[in-house]
Short mmCIF file of C-alpha atoms and ligand atoms in Angstrom, two decimals:
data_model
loop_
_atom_site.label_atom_id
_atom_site.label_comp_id
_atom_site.label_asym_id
_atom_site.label_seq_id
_atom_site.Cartn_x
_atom_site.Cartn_y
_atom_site.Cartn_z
CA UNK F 1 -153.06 123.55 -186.30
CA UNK F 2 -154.08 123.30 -189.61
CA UNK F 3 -155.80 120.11 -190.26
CA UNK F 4 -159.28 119.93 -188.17
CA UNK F 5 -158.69 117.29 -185.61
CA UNK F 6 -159.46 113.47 -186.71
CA UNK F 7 -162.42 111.06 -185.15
CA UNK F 8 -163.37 107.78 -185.35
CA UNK F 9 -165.15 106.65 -188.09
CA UNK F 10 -167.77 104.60 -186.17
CA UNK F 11 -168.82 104.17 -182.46
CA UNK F 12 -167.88 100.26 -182.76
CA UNK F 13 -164.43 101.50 -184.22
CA UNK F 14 -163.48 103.22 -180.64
CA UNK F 15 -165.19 100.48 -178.82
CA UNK F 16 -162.83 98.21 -180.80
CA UNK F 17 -159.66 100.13 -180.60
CA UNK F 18 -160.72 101.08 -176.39
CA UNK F 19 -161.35 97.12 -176.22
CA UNK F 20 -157.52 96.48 -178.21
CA UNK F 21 -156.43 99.13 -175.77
CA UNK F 22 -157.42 96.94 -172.88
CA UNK F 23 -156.94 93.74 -173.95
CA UNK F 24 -153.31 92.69 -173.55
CA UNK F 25 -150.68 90.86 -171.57
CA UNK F 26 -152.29 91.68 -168.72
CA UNK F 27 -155.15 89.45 -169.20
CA UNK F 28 -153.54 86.70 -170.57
CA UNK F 29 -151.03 85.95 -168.12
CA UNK F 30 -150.97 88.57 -165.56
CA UNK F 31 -154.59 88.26 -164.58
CA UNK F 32 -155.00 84.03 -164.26
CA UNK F 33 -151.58 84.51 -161.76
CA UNK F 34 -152.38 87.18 -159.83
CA UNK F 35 -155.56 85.38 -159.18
CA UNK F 36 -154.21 81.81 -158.41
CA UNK F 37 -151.81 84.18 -156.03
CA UNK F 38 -154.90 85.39 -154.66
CA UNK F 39 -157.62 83.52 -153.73
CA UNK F 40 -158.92 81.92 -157.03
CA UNK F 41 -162.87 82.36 -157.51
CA UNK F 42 -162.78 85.15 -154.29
CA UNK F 43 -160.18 86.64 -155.43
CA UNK F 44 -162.32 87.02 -158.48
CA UNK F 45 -165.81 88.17 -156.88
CA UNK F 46 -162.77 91.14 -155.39
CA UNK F 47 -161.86 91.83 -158.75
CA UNK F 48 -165.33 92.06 -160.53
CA UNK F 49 -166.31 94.30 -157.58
CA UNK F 50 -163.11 96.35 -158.28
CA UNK F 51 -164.16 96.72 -162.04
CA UNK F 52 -167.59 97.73 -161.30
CA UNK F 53 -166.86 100.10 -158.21
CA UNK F 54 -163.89 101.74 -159.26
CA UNK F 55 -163.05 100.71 -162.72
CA UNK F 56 -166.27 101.62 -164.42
CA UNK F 57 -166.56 105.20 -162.63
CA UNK F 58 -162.54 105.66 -163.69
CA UNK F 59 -163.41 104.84 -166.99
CA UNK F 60 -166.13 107.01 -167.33
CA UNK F 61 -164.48 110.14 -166.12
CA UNK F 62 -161.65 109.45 -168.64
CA UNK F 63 -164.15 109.58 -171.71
CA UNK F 64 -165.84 112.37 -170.06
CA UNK F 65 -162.91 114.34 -170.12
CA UNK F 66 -161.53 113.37 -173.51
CA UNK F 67 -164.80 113.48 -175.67
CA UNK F 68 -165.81 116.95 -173.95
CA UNK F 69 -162.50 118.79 -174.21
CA UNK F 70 -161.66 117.06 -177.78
CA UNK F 71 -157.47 117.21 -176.48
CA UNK F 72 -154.99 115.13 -175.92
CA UNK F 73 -154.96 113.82 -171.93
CA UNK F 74 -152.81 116.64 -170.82
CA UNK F 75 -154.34 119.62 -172.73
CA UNK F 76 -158.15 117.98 -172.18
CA UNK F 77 -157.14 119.47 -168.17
CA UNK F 78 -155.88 123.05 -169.22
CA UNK F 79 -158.58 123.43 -171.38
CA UNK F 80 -161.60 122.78 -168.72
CA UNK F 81 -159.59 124.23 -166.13
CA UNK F 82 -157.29 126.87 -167.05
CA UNK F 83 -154.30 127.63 -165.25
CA UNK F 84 -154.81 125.27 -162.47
CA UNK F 85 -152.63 122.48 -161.93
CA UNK F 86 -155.17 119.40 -162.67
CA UNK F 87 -153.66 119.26 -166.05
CA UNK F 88 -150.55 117.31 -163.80
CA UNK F 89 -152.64 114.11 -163.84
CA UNK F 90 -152.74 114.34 -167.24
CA UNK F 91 -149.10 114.69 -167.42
CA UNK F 92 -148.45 111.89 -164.98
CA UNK F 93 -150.35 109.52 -167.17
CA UNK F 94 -149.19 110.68 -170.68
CA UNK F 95 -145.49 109.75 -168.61
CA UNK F 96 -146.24 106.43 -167.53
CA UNK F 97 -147.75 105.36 -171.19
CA UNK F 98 -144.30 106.65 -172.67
CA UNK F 99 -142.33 104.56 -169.54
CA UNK F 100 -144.63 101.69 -169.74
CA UNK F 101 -144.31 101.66 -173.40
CA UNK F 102 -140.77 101.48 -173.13
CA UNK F 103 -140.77 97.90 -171.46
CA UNK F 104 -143.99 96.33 -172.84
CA UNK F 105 -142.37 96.49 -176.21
CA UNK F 106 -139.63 94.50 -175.03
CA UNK F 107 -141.77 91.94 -173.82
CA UNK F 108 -143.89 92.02 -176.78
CA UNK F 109 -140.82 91.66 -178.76
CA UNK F 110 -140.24 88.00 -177.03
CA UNK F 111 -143.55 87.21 -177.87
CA UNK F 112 -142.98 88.52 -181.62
CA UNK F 113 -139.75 85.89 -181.78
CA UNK F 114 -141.30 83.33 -180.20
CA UNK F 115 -144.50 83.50 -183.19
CA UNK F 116 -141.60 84.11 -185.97
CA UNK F 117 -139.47 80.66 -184.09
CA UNK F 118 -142.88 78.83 -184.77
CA UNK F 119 -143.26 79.98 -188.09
CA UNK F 120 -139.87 78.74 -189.06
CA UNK F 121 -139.28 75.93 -186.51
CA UNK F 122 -136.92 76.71 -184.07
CA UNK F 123 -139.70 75.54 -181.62
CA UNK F 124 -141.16 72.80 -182.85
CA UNK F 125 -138.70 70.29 -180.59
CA UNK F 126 -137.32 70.84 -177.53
CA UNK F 127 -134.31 73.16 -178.13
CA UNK F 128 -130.70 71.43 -178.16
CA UNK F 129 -129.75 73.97 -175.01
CA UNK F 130 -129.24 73.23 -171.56
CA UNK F 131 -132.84 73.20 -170.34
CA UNK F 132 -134.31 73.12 -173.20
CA UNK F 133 -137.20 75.00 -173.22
CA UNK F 134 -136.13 77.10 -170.12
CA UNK F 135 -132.41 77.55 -171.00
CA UNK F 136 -133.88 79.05 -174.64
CA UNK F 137 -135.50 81.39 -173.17
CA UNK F 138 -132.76 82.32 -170.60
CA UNK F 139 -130.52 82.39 -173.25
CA UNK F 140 -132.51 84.65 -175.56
CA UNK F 141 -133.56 87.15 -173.17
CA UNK F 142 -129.80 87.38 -171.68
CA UNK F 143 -128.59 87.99 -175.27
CA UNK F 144 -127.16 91.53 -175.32
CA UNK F 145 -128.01 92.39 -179.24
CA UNK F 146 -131.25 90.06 -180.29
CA UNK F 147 -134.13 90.83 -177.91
CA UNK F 148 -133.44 94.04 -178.76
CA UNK F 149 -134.03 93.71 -182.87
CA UNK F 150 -137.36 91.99 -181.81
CA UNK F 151 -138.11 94.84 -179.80
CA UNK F 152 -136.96 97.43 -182.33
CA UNK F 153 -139.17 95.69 -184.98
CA UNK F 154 -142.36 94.92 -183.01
CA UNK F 155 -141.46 99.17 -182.49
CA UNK F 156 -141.62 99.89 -185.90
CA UNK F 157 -145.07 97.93 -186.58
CA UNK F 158 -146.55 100.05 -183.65
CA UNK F 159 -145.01 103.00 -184.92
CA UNK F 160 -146.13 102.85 -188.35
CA UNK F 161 -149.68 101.77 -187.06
CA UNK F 162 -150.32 105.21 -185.17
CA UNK F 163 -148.83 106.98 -188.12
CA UNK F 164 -151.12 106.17 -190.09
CA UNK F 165 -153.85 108.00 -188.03
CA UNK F 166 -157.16 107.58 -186.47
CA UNK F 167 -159.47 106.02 -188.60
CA UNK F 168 -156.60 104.39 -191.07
CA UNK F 169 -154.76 103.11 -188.33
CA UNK F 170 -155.62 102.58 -184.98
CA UNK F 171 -159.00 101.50 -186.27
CA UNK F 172 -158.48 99.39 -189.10
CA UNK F 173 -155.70 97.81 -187.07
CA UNK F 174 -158.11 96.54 -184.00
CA UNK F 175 -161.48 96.25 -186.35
CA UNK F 176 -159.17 92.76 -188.22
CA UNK F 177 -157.34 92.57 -184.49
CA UNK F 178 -160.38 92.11 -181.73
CA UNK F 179 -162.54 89.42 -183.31
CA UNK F 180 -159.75 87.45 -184.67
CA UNK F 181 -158.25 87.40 -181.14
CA UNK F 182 -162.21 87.00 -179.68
CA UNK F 183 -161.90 83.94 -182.11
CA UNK F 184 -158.53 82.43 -181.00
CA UNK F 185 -158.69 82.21 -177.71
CA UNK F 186 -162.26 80.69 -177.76
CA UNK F 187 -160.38 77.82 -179.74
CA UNK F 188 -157.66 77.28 -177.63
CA UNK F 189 -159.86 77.06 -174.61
CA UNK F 190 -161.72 74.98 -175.78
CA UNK F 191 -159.20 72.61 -177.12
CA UNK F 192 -157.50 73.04 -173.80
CA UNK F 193 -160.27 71.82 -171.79
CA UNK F 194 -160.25 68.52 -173.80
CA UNK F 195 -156.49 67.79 -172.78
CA UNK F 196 -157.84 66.52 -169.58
CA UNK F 197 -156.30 69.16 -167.14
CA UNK F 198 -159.94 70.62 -167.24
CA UNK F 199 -160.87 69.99 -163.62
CA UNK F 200 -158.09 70.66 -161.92
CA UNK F 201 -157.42 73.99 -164.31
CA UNK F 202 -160.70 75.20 -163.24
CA UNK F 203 -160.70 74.54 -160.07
CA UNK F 204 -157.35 76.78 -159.74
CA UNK F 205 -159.41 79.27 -161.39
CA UNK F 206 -162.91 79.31 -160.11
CA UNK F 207 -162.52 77.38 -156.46
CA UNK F 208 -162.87 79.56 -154.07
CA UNK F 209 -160.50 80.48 -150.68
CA UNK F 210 -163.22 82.48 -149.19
CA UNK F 211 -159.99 83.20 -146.24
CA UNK F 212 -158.60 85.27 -148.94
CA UNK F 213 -161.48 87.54 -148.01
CA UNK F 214 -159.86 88.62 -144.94
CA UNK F 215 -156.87 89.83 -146.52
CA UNK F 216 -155.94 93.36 -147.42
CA UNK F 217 -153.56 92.44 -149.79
CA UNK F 218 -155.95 90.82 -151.86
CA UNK F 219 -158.13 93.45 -152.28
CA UNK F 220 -155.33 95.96 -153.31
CA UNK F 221 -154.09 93.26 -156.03
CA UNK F 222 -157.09 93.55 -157.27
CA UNK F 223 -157.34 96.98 -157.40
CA UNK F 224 -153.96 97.24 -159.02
CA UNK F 225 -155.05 94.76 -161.54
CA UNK F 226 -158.24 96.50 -162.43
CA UNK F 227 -156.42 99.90 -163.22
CA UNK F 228 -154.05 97.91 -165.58
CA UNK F 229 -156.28 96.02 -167.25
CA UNK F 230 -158.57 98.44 -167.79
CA UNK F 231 -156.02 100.98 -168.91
CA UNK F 232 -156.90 103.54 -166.64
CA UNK F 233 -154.50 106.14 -165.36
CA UNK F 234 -151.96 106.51 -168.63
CA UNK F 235 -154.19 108.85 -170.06
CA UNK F 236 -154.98 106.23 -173.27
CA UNK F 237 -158.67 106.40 -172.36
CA UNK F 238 -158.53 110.08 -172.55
CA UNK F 239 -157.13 110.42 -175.62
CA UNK F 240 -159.04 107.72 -177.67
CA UNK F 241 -162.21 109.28 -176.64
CA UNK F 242 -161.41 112.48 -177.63
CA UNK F 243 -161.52 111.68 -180.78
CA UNK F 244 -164.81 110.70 -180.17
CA UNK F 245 -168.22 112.76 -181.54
CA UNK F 246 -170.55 114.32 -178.59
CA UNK F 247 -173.76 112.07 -179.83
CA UNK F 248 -171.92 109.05 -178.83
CA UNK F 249 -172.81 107.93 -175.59
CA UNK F 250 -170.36 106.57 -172.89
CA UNK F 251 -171.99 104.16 -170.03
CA UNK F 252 -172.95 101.73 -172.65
CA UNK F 253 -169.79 102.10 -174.41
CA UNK F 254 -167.40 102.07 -171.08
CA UNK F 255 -169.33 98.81 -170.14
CA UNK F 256 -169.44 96.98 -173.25
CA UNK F 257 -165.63 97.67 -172.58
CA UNK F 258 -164.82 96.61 -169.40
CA UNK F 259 -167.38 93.26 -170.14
CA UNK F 260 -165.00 92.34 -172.84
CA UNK F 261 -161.84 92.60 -171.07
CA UNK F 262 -163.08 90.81 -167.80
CA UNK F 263 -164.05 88.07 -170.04
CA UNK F 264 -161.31 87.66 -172.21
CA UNK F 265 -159.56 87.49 -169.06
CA UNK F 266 -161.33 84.81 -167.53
CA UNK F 267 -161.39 83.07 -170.86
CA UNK F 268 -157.76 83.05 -171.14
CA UNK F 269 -157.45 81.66 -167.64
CA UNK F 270 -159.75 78.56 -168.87
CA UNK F 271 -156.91 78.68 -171.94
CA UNK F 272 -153.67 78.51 -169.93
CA UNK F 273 -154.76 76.46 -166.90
CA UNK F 274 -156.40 73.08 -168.09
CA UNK F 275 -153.26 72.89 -170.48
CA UNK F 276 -150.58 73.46 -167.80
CA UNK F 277 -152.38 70.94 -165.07
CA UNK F 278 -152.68 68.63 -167.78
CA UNK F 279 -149.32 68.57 -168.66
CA UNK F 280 -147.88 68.96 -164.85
CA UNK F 281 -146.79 72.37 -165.31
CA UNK F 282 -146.00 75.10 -162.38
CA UNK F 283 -149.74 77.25 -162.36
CA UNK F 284 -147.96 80.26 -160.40
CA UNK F 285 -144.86 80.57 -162.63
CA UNK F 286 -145.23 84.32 -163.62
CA UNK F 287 -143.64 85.63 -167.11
CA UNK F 288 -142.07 81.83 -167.06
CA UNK F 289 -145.32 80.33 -167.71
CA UNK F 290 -145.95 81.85 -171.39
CA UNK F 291 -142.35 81.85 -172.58
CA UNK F 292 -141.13 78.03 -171.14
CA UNK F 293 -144.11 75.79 -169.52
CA UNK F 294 -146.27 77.12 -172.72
CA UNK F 295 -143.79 76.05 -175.25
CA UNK F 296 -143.10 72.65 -173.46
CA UNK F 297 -146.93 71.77 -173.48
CA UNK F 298 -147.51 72.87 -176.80
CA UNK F 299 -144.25 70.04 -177.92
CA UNK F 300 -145.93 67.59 -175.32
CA UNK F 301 -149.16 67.75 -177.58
CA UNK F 302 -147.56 66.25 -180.93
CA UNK F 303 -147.58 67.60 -184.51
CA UNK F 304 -150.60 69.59 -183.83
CA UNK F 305 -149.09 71.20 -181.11
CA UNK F 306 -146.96 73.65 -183.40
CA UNK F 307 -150.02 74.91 -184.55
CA UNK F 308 -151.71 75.62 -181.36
CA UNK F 309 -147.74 77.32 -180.28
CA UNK F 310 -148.03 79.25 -183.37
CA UNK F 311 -151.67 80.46 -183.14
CA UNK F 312 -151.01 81.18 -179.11
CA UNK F 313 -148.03 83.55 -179.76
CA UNK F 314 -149.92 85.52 -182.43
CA UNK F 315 -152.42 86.12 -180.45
CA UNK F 316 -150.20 87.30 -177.26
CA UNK F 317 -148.30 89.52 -179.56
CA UNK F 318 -151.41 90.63 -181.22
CA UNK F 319 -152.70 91.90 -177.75
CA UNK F 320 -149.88 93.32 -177.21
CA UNK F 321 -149.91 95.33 -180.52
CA UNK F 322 -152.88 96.76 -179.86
CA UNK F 323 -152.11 98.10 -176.20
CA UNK F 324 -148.96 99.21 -177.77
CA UNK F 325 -150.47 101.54 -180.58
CA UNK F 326 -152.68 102.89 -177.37
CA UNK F 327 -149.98 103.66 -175.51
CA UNK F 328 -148.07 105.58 -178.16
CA UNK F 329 -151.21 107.30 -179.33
CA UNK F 330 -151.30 108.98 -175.71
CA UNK F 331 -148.03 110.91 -175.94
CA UNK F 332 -148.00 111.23 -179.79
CA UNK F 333 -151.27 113.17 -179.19
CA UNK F 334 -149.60 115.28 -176.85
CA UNK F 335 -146.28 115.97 -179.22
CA UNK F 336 -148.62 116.68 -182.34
CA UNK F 337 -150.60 119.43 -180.18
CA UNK F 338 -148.13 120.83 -177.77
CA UNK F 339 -145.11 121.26 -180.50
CA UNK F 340 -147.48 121.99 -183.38
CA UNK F 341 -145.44 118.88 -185.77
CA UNK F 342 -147.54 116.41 -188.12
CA UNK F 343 -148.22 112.80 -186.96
CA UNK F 344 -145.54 111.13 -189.11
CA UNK F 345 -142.64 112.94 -187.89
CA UNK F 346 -144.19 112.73 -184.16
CA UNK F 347 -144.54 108.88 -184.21
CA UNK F 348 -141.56 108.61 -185.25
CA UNK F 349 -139.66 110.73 -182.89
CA UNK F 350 -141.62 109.65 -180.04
CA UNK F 351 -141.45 105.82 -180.76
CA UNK F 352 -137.92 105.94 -181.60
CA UNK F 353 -137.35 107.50 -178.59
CA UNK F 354 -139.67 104.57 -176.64
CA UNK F 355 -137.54 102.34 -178.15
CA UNK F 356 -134.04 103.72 -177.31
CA UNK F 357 -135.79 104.19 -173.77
CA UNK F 358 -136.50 100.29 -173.61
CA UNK F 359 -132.57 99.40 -174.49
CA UNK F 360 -131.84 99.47 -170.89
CA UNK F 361 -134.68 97.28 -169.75
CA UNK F 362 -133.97 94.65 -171.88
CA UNK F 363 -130.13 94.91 -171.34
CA UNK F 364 -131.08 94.63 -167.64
CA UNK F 365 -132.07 91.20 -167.78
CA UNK F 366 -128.55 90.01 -169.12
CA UNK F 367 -125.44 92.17 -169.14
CA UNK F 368 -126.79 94.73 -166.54
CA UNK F 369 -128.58 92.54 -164.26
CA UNK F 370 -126.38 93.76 -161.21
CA UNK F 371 -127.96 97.49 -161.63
CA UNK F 372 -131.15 97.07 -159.37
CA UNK F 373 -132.82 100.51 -158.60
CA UNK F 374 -135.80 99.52 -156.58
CA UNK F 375 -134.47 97.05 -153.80
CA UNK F 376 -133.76 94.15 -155.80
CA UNK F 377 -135.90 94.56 -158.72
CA UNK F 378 -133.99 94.68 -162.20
CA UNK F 379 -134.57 98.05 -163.99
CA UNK F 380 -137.57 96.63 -166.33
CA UNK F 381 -139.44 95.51 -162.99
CA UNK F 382 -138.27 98.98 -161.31
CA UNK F 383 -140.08 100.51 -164.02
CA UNK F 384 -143.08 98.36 -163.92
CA UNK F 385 -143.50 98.62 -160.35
CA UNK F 386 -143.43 102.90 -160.32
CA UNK F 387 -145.61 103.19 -163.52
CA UNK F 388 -148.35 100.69 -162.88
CA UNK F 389 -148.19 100.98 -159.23
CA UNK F 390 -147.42 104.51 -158.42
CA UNK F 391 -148.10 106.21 -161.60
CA UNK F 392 -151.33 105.16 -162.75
CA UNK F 393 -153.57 105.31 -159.42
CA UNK F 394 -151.94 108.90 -158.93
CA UNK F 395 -153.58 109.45 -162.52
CA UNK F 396 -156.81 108.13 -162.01
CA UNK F 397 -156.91 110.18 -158.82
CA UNK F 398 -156.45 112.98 -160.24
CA UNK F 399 -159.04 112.38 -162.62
CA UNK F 400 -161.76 111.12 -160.30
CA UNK F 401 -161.15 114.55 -158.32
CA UNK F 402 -160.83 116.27 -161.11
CA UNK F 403 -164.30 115.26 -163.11
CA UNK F 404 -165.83 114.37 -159.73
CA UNK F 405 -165.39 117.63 -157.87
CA UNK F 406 -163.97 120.51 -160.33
CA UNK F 407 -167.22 119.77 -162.31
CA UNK F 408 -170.42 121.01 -161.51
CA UNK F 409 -173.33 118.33 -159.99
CA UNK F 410 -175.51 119.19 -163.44
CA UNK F 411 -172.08 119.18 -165.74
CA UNK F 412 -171.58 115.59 -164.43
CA UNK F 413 -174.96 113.89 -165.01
CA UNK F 414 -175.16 115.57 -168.19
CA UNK F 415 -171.78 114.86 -169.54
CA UNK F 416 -171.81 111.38 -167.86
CA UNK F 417 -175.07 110.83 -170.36
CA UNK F 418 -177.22 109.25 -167.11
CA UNK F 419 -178.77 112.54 -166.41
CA UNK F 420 -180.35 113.17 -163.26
CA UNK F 421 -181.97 109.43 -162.83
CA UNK F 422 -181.40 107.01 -159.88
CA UNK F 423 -178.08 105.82 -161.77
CA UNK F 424 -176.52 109.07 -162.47
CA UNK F 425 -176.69 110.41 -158.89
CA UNK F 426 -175.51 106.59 -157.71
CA UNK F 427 -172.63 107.48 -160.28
CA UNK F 428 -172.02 111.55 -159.31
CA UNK F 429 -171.86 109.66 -155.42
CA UNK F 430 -169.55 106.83 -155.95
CA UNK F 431 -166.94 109.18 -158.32
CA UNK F 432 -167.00 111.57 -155.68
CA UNK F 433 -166.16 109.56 -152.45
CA UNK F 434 -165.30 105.81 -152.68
CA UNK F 435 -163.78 106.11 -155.86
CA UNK F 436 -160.77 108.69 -154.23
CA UNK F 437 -160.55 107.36 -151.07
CA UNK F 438 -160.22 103.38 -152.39
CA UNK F 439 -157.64 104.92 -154.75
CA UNK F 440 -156.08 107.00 -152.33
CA UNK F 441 -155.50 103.82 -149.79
CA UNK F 442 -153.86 101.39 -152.63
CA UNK F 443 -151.73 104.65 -153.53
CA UNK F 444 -150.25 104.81 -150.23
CA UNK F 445 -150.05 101.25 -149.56
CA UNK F 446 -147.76 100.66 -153.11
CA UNK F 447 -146.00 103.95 -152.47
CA UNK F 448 -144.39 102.61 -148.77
CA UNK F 449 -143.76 99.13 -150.47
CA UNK F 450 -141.14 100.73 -152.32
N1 LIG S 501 -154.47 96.92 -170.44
C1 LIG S 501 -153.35 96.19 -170.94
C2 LIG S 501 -153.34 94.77 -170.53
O1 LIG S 501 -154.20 94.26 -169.87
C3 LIG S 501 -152.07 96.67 -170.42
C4 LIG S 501 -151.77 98.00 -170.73
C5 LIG S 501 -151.07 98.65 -169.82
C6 LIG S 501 -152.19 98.55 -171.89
C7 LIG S 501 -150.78 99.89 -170.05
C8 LIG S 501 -151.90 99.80 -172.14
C9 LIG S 501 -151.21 100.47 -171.20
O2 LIG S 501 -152.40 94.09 -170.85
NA1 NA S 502 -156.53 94.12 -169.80
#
């Protein structure tokens, strides 16, 4: 109570911070895989068609939500809808931000040692392990005690980020974040395209397997991909808008968004792609790519190579920051409101306890590798695969139905800012029916892969 509840200082400064939100591991490594995986360029035409279909409607219902009710994502239900049980999806998704939290910040920890190693050189030749650049990483990640201090300080920078609030936080923190990162990885594709892996790179990328059309998998990956990206479903996009002012308007703000991500994502596939064909590196090698071909290339190159190793690991852990203060901000919110405490003390508690809740995934990979709780996935992919796959589409359904059908037909044109045009009923249409039952099918489908 109190204090009157914070907003942004600008429109640009929740673009930016939605944008940092976004923008993370997932496009730098996750995306340019899943698409190899899938069908390159087709795979690609799925995705964008994902994004505008599904993501962009998502999207929109989450800022609806957040900037009308002004609450965190669980309260912004109750509020509109008192004592019926809608408020769940918010609950679902300020869950999987804690859980997801809880492993990204172990990954994002690697990253953070692997920027500090090529500060202070412990990268800059091919380590004197077995394997060199693959036996370092093994090694490091097996290590019961040190992934974890990387993980407990990249914590404490995301921690004391969202402490410091709205406007002297979260924005600051992505206003010097986004363009330096827009910046960086413009370079480094660039540079990568001269190492003369260019054609092959892109053609991984862009060439199209128009079979990949036919398959249903394909479409669901993308669909998957889209709601992760897009951090949709974790209630993040809730929350940040509701610290958003009513004259603000959405569409153009949910698609200057989504444009940004979807390019930074096919941007760092031109990045990552030249360099590794170049070099004769493994395109479909997963978290392996970043953390051992990457580091390999960048020696390959010569001297200047450090830098490029140096500036690539800042940015990866810089994207991570920034989806890392998002996803703390959704449950923090939450804390502050529900338990009536003051953001310092809630940050804390909450990211302490994100950390703590991380020990085990990062202990997983080593010492408790033999504890599998999802067929044979270790427990950081067992998480992964019930948070991104099960969690957030539950979420975002619940939401869709929720804005789509709980509101009235005039509350959603007006709140959606399209009015009653040509576009606003095309939107009121598509939230209501394609958007559920498209969810609905990848739901099911991830729920009996388990
Ligand atoms: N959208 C982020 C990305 O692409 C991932 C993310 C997931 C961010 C969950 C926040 C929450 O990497
Ligand atoms: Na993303």
């Amino acid at each position: 109570m109190g204090q009157p509840r914070e907003q942004w200082a600008s429109r640009w400064g929740f673009m930016l911070a939605a944008v940092g939100s976004a923008v993370g591991l997932g496009n730098i490594w996750r995306f340019s895989y899943v698409a190899g995986e899938n069908g390159g360029a087709a795979f690609l035409l799925i995705y964008v068609l994902c994004v505008l279909l599904i993501g962009f409607p998502v999207m929109m219902a989450e800022f609806m939500l957040g900037r009308r009710a002004q609450s965190d994502a669980v309260e912004s239900f109750t509020k509109l809808a008192p004592g019926k049980p809608w408020f769940i999806g918010g609950g679902i998704g300020v869950a999987a931000a804690f859980i997801i939290l809880t492993f990204y910040g172990v990954i994002a920890g690697w990253s953070l040692k692997y920027f500090v190693a090529y500060l202070t050189g412990g990268l800059w030749d091919t380590p004197a392990v077995e394997d060199g650049f693959a036996g370092y990483f093994v090694n490091f990640i097996t290590d019961p005690v040190e992934p974890i201090i990387w993980q407990a300080i990249f914590m404490a920078i995301t921690i004391g980020i969202v402490i410091l609030g709205i406007k002297q936080g979260i924005e600051k923190a992505n206003k010097f974040l986004m363009p330096t990162l827009a910046i960086l990885v413009v370079l480094l594709a660039a540079y990568s395209l001269t190492l003369g892996g260019a054609r092959e790179g892109l053609a991984f990328l862009f060439a199209p397997d128009w079979s990949a059309l036919t398959e249903p998998s394909v479409y669901l990956a993308a669909m998957g991909q889209a709601f992760f990206s897009l951090s949709l479903g974790m209630g993040v996009m809730i929350t940040y808008s509701s610290y958003l002012a009513e004259q603000h308007k959405l569409p153009s703000a949910a698609g200057t968004i989504i444009g940004f991500d979807t390019l930074f994502a096919v941007i760092a596939g031109v990045m990552i792609f030249p360099a590794v064909f170049a070099f004769g590196g493994e395109a479909d090698a997963g978290p392996g790519l970043v953390f051992i071909t990457l580091p390999g290339i960048f020696e390959s190159i010569g001297g200047f190579g450090i830098i490029v190793g140096l500036l690539f690991f800042f940015l990866f852990t810089a994207a991570a920051l920034s989806s890392a203060i998002s996803l703390l901000e959704a449950p923090v919110a939450y804390v502050i409101r529900k338990f009536n405490l003051n953001r310092k003390v809630t940050a804390l508690i909450v990211g302490v306890l994100v950390f703590v809740g991380g020990i085990p995934s990062s202990l997983g990979i080593g010492v408790l590798s033999g504890v599998t709780p999802l067929a044979d996935r270790d427990i950081l992919d067992s998480l992964d695969y019930i948070s991104g796959n099960i969690m957030l589409p539950l979420a975002g359904l619940i939401t869709a139905l929720f804005v789509g059908w709980a509101w009235s037909r005039s509350e959603i044109l007006k709140q959606s800012d399209l009015g009653d045009s040509g576009l606003g009923q095309a939107f009121l249409w598509i939230l209501r029916i394609p958007v559920p039952i498209f969810i609905a099918i990848v739901f099911i489908w991830m729920a009996s892969q388990l």
